[in-house]
PDB file of C-alpha atoms in Angstrom:
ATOM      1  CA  UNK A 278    -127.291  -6.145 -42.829  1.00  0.00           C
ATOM      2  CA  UNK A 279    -129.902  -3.650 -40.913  1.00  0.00           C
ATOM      3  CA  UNK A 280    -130.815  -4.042 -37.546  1.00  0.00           C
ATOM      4  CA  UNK A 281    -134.229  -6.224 -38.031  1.00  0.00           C
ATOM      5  CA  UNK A 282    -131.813  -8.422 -40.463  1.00  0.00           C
ATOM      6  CA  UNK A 283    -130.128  -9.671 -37.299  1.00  0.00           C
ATOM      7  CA  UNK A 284    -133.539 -10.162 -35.072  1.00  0.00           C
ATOM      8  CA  UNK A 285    -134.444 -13.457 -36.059  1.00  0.00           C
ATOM      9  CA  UNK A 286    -130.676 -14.811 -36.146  1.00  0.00           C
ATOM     10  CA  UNK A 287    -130.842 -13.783 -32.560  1.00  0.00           C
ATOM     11  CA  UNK A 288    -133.970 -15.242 -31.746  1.00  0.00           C
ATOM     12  CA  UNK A 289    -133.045 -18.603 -33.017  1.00  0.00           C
ATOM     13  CA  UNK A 290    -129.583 -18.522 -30.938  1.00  0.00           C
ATOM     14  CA  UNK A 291    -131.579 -17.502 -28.152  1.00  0.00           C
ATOM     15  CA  UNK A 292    -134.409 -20.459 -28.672  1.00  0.00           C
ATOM     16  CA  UNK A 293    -131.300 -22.867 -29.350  1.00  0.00           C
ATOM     17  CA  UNK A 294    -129.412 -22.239 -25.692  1.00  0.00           C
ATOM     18  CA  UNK A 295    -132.584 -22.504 -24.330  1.00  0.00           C
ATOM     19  CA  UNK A 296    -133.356 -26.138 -25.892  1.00  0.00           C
ATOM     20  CA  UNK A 297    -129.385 -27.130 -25.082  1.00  0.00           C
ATOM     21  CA  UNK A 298    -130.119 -25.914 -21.321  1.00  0.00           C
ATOM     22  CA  UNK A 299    -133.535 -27.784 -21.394  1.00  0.00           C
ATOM     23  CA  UNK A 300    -131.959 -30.631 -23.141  1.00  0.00           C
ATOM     24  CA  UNK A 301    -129.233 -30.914 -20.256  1.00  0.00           C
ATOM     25  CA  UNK A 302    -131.559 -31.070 -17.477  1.00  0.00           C
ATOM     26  CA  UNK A 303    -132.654 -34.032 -19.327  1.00  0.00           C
ATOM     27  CA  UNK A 304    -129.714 -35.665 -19.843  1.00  0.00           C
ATOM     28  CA  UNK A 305    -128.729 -35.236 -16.133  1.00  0.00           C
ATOM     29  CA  UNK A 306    -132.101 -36.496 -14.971  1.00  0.00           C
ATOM     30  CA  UNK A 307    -131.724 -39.455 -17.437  1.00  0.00           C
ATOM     31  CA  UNK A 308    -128.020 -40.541 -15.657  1.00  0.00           C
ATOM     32  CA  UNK A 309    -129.449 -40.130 -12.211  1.00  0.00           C
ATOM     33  CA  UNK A 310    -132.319 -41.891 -12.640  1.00  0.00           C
ATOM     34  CA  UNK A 311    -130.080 -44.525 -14.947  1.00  0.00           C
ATOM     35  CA  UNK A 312    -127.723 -44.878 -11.985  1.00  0.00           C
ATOM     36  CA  UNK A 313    -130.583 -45.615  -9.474  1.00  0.00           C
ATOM     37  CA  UNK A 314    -131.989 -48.133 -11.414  1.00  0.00           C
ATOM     38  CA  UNK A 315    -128.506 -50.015 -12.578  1.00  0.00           C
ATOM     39  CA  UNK A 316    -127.821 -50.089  -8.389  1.00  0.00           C
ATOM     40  CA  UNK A 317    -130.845 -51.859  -7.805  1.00  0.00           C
ATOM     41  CA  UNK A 318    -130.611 -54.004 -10.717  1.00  0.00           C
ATOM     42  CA  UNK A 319    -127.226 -55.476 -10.069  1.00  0.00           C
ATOM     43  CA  UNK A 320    -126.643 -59.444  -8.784  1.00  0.00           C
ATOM     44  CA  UNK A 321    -125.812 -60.269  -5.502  1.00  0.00           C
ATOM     45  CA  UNK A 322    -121.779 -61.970  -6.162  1.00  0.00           C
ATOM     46  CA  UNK A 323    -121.943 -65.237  -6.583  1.00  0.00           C
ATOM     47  CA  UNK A 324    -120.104 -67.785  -4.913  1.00  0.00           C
ATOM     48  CA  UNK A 325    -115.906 -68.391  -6.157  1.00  0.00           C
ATOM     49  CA  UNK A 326    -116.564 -72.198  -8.031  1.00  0.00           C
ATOM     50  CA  UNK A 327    -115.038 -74.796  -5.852  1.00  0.00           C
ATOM     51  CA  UNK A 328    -112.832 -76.021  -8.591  1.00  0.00           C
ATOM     52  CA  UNK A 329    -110.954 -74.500 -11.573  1.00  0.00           C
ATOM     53  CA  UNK A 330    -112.316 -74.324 -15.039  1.00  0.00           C
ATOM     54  CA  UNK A 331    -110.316 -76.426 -17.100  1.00  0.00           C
ATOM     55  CA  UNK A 332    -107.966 -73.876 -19.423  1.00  0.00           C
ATOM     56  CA  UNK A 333    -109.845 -73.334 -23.100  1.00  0.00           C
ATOM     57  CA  UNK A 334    -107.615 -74.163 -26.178  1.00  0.00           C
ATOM     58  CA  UNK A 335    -110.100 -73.176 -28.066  1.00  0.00           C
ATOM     59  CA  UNK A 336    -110.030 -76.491 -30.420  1.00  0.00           C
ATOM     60  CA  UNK A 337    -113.326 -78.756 -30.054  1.00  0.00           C
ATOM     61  CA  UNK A 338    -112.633 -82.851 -29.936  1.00  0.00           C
ATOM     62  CA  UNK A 339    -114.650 -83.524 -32.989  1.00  0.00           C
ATOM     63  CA  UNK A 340    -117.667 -85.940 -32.602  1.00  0.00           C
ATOM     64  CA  UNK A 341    -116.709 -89.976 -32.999  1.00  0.00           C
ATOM     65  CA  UNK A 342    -118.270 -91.305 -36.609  1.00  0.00           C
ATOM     66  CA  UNK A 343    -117.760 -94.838 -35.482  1.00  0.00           C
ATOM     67  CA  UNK A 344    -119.595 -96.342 -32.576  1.00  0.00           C
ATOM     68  CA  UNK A 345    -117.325 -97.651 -29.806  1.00  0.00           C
ATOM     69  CA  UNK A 346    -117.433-101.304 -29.898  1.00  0.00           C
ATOM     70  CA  UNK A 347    -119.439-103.500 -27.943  1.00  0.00           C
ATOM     71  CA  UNK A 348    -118.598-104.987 -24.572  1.00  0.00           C
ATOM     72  CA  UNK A 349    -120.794-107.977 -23.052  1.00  0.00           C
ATOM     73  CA  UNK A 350    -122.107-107.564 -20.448  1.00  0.00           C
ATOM     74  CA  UNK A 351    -120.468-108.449 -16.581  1.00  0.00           C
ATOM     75  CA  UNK A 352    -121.827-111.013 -14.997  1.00  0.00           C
ATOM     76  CA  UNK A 353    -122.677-111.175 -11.056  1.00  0.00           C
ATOM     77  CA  UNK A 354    -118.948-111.847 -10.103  1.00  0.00           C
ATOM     78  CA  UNK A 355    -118.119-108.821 -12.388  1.00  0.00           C
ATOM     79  CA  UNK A 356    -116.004-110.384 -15.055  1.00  0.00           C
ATOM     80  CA  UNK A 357    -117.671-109.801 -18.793  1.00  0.00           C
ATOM     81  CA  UNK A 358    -119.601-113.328 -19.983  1.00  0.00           C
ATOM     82  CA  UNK A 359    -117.911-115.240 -22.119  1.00  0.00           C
ATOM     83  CA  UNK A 360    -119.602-116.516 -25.242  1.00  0.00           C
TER      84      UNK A 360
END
C-alpha cells in the first residue's frame, strides 16, 4: 500500500477513539446522574412485621366443592334452636 492508501484507515481510527472517548463521557454522566436519581428514589425501611409469616410449602389448600353444612341458628341463651 502507498502512503495516501493508509490516510483514510487512519482517519477512521482517529474518528473512532474520538466517538469511544465521547461515548465514555456519556456513559459516566449516565451512572452519575443514574446514581443520584436511584438515592432519591429509594423507600424509607419499613417497619420489622410484628409477627412471623407463616413458613410457605408452596402447596395451595384447594377450594371446598361442597358447601359446609348448615347450622341453625343460636338462640338468645346461645345454644342452636332446636326444631
Amino acid at each position: 500500500m502507498t502512503g495516501t492508501g493508509q490516510e483514510p484507515l487512519i482517519r477512521l481510527a482517529d474518528e473512532l477513539g474520538h466517538l469511544g472517548r465521547r461515548l465514555e463521557a456519556v456513559g459516566l454522566e449516565l451512572h452519575r446522574v443514574g446514581s443520584a436519581q436511584a438515592l432519591a428514589t429509594v423507600p424509607p425501611p419499613q417497619a420489622a412485621p410484628t409477627q412471623p409469616a407463616a413458613p410457605s410449602t408452596g402447596h395451595t389448600q384447594p377450594a371446598p366443592t361442597r358447601p359446609a353444612p348448615s347450622q341453625p341458628a343460636p338462640t338468645a341463651e346461645g345454644e342452636p334452636a332446636t326444631a
